[in-house]
PDB file of C-alpha atoms in Angstrom:
ATOM      1  CA  GLN A 421      18.576   7.862 107.101  1.00  0.00           C
ATOM      2  CA  VAL A 422      17.962   5.338 109.853  1.00  0.00           C
ATOM      3  CA  GLN A 423      16.137   6.509 112.949  1.00  0.00           C
ATOM      4  CA  LEU A 424      15.323   4.866 116.261  1.00  0.00           C
ATOM      5  CA  THR A 425      12.571   6.505 118.277  1.00  0.00           C
ATOM      6  CA  GLU A 426      11.822   5.546 121.869  1.00  0.00           C
ATOM      7  CA  SER A 427       8.530   6.157 123.614  1.00  0.00           C
ATOM      8  CA  GLY A 428       6.689   5.031 126.722  1.00  0.00           C
ATOM      9  CA  GLY A 429       8.812   6.574 129.433  1.00  0.00           C
ATOM     10  CA  GLY A 430       7.356   8.496 132.334  1.00  0.00           C
ATOM     11  CA  SER A 431       6.950   8.624 136.077  1.00  0.00           C
ATOM     12  CA  VAL A 432       5.633   5.725 138.107  1.00  0.00           C
ATOM     13  CA  GLN A 433       5.483   4.682 141.735  1.00  0.00           C
ATOM     14  CA  PRO A 434       7.605   1.812 143.057  1.00  0.00           C
ATOM     15  CA  GLY A 435       6.042  -1.487 142.107  1.00  0.00           C
ATOM     16  CA  GLY A 436       4.480  -0.031 138.994  1.00  0.00           C
ATOM     17  CA  SER A 437       4.970  -0.923 135.349  1.00  0.00           C
ATOM     18  CA  LEU A 438       5.949   0.786 132.122  1.00  0.00           C
ATOM     19  CA  ARG A 439       6.312  -0.438 128.552  1.00  0.00           C
ATOM     20  CA  LEU A 440       8.950   1.168 126.382  1.00  0.00           C
ATOM     21  CA  SER A 441       8.887   1.031 122.599  1.00  0.00           C
ATOM     22  CA  CYS A 442      11.658   1.570 120.078  1.00  0.00           C
ATOM     23  CA  ALA A 443      10.462   2.112 116.537  1.00  0.00           C
ATOM     24  CA  THR A 444      12.914   1.914 113.662  1.00  0.00           C
ATOM     25  CA  SER A 445      12.534   3.687 110.358  1.00  0.00           C
ATOM     26  CA  GLY A 446      14.508   4.461 107.245  1.00  0.00           C
ATOM     27  CA  ARG A 447      16.478   2.340 104.854  1.00  0.00           C
ATOM     28  CA  ILE A 448      17.027  -0.954 106.685  1.00  0.00           C
ATOM     29  CA  PHE A 449      18.020  -4.201 105.025  1.00  0.00           C
ATOM     30  CA  SER A 450      18.461  -6.402 108.072  1.00  0.00           C
ATOM     31  CA  PHE A 451      18.861  -6.333 111.823  1.00  0.00           C
ATOM     32  CA  ASN A 452      21.341  -7.987 114.098  1.00  0.00           C
ATOM     33  CA  THR A 453      21.236  -7.671 117.876  1.00  0.00           C
ATOM     34  CA  MET A 454      19.044  -4.987 119.440  1.00  0.00           C
ATOM     35  CA  GLY A 455      19.144  -3.841 123.017  1.00  0.00           C
ATOM     36  CA  TRP A 456      18.018  -1.490 125.737  1.00  0.00           C
ATOM     37  CA  TYR A 457      20.501   0.511 127.761  1.00  0.00           C
ATOM     38  CA  ARG A 458      20.064   2.945 130.613  1.00  0.00           C
ATOM     39  CA  GLN A 459      22.056   5.745 132.142  1.00  0.00           C
ATOM     40  CA  ALA A 460      21.381   7.115 135.588  1.00  0.00           C
ATOM     41  CA  PRO A 461      22.750  10.514 136.679  1.00  0.00           C
ATOM     42  CA  GLY A 462      26.448  10.280 137.434  1.00  0.00           C
ATOM     43  CA  LYS A 463      26.702   6.710 136.204  1.00  0.00           C
ATOM     44  CA  GLN A 464      27.892   5.024 133.050  1.00  0.00           C
ATOM     45  CA  ARG A 465      25.463   3.745 130.465  1.00  0.00           C
ATOM     46  CA  GLU A 466      24.733   0.077 131.070  1.00  0.00           C
ATOM     47  CA  LEU A 467      23.126  -2.722 129.120  1.00  0.00           C
ATOM     48  CA  VAL A 468      19.707  -3.690 130.453  1.00  0.00           C
ATOM     49  CA  ALA A 469      18.520  -6.312 127.985  1.00  0.00           C
ATOM     50  CA  SER A 470      19.286  -7.559 124.501  1.00  0.00           C
ATOM     51  CA  ILE A 471      17.660  -9.678 121.828  1.00  0.00           C
ATOM     52  CA  THR A 472      19.441 -11.297 118.897  1.00  0.00           C
ATOM     53  CA  ARG A 473      18.058 -11.620 115.394  1.00  0.00           C
ATOM     54  CA  PHE A 474      17.201 -15.203 116.304  1.00  0.00           C
ATOM     55  CA  GLY A 475      15.173 -14.052 119.297  1.00  0.00           C
ATOM     56  CA  THR A 476      17.605 -15.055 122.009  1.00  0.00           C
ATOM     57  CA  THR A 477      17.318 -12.724 124.973  1.00  0.00           C
ATOM     58  CA  ASP A 478      19.675 -11.744 127.761  1.00  0.00           C
ATOM     59  CA  TYR A 479      19.211  -9.557 130.821  1.00  0.00           C
ATOM     60  CA  ALA A 480      21.330  -7.699 133.328  1.00  0.00           C
ATOM     61  CA  ASP A 481      21.124  -9.273 136.767  1.00  0.00           C
ATOM     62  CA  PRO A 482      19.315  -6.317 138.431  1.00  0.00           C
ATOM     63  CA  VAL A 483      16.344  -6.624 136.043  1.00  0.00           C
ATOM     64  CA  LYS A 484      16.053 -10.390 135.621  1.00  0.00           C
ATOM     65  CA  GLY A 485      12.551 -11.585 136.372  1.00  0.00           C
ATOM     66  CA  ARG A 486      11.135  -8.054 136.182  1.00  0.00           C
ATOM     67  CA  PHE A 487      11.872  -6.833 132.644  1.00  0.00           C
ATOM     68  CA  THR A 488      11.018  -8.511 129.345  1.00  0.00           C
ATOM     69  CA  ILE A 489      12.477  -7.561 125.968  1.00  0.00           C
ATOM     70  CA  SER A 490      10.629  -8.429 122.770  1.00  0.00           C
ATOM     71  CA  ARG A 491      10.139  -7.460 119.135  1.00  0.00           C
ATOM     72  CA  ASP A 492       7.169  -7.344 116.801  1.00  0.00           C
ATOM     73  CA  ASN A 493       6.899  -9.900 114.007  1.00  0.00           C
ATOM     74  CA  ALA A 494       8.319  -7.526 111.443  1.00  0.00           C
ATOM     75  CA  LYS A 495      11.268  -6.974 113.792  1.00  0.00           C
ATOM     76  CA  THR A 496      11.039  -3.248 113.247  1.00  0.00           C
ATOM     77  CA  THR A 497       9.856  -2.338 116.739  1.00  0.00           C
ATOM     78  CA  MET A 498      11.397  -3.446 119.992  1.00  0.00           C
ATOM     79  CA  PHE A 499       9.754  -3.339 123.399  1.00  0.00           C
ATOM     80  CA  LEU A 500      10.798  -3.408 127.016  1.00  0.00           C
ATOM     81  CA  GLN A 501       8.119  -4.402 129.497  1.00  0.00           C
ATOM     82  CA  MET A 502       9.201  -3.235 132.931  1.00  0.00           C
ATOM     83  CA  ASN A 503       7.365  -4.574 135.960  1.00  0.00           C
ATOM     84  CA  SER A 504       7.929  -4.228 139.705  1.00  0.00           C
ATOM     85  CA  LEU A 505       9.854  -1.035 139.105  1.00  0.00           C
ATOM     86  CA  LYS A 506      12.228   0.198 141.795  1.00  0.00           C
ATOM     87  CA  PRO A 507      13.659   3.657 142.458  1.00  0.00           C
ATOM     88  CA  GLU A 508      17.054   2.361 141.304  1.00  0.00           C
ATOM     89  CA  ASP A 509      15.551   1.779 137.848  1.00  0.00           C
ATOM     90  CA  THR A 510      15.333   5.539 137.412  1.00  0.00           C
ATOM     91  CA  ALA A 511      17.387   6.498 134.366  1.00  0.00           C
ATOM     92  CA  VAL A 512      17.268   7.579 130.766  1.00  0.00           C
ATOM     93  CA  TYR A 513      16.596   4.482 128.676  1.00  0.00           C
ATOM     94  CA  TYR A 514      18.100   4.166 125.213  1.00  0.00           C
ATOM     95  CA  CYS A 515      17.542   1.618 122.498  1.00  0.00           C
ATOM     96  CA  LYS A 516      20.314   0.456 120.226  1.00  0.00           C
ATOM     97  CA  ALA A 517      20.159  -1.568 117.054  1.00  0.00           C
ATOM     98  CA  ALA A 518      22.884  -3.139 114.980  1.00  0.00           C
ATOM     99  CA  LEU A 519      21.639  -3.077 111.411  1.00  0.00           C
ATOM    100  CA  ARG A 520      22.712  -2.676 107.840  1.00  0.00           C
ATOM    101  CA  SER A 521      21.096  -0.560 105.203  1.00  0.00           C
ATOM    102  CA  SER A 522      21.855  -2.794 102.232  1.00  0.00           C
ATOM    103  CA  TYR A 523      23.116  -6.232 101.326  1.00  0.00           C
ATOM    104  CA  TYR A 524      26.544  -4.769 100.615  1.00  0.00           C
ATOM    105  CA  SER A 525      26.987  -2.737 103.788  1.00  0.00           C
ATOM    106  CA  ASP A 526      28.367  -3.780 107.162  1.00  0.00           C
ATOM    107  CA  TYR A 527      26.366  -3.750 110.356  1.00  0.00           C
ATOM    108  CA  SER A 528      26.482  -0.417 112.203  1.00  0.00           C
ATOM    109  CA  ASP A 529      25.121   0.599 115.594  1.00  0.00           C
ATOM    110  CA  TYR A 530      22.318   3.134 115.811  1.00  0.00           C
ATOM    111  CA  TRP A 531      20.961   4.763 118.968  1.00  0.00           C
ATOM    112  CA  GLY A 532      17.691   6.352 119.910  1.00  0.00           C
ATOM    113  CA  GLN A 533      17.457   9.713 121.643  1.00  0.00           C
ATOM    114  CA  GLY A 534      16.462   8.250 125.010  1.00  0.00           C
ATOM    115  CA  THR A 535      13.367   8.326 127.154  1.00  0.00           C
ATOM    116  CA  GLN A 536      13.240   9.208 130.855  1.00  0.00           C
ATOM    117  CA  VAL A 537      11.957   6.682 133.370  1.00  0.00           C
ATOM    118  CA  THR A 538      11.446   7.934 136.913  1.00  0.00           C
ATOM    119  CA  VAL A 539      10.406   5.638 139.746  1.00  0.00           C
ATOM    120  CA  SER A 540       9.484   7.548 142.866  1.00  0.00           C
ATOM    121  CA  SER A 541       6.872   7.654 145.571  1.00  0.00           C
TER     122      SER A 541
END
């Protein structure tokens, strides 16, 4: 059973920073692209940042220059460093990973349960 577990969310004032983590566990053979998404109240879930298995990163325009996505060397934990946070960054943040559990299986998408980030003065 594959699990993705986010942590690091919380409340912060505008201009502050948070670091989100997404730990993977279970039977995992290999990873493909991993990413962070967010969903604000009344809005659709949107992609914030992604990182390929080769380490190539991509960011949504609203977070470019402020957020940084990364992985640990074992590629089992993904991070999102969020700096210069704004009230419009308030949302539930989810991690997603495309991975396969064995050599013979296809890649499937797995989601974490989400972690709340609130930016308010």
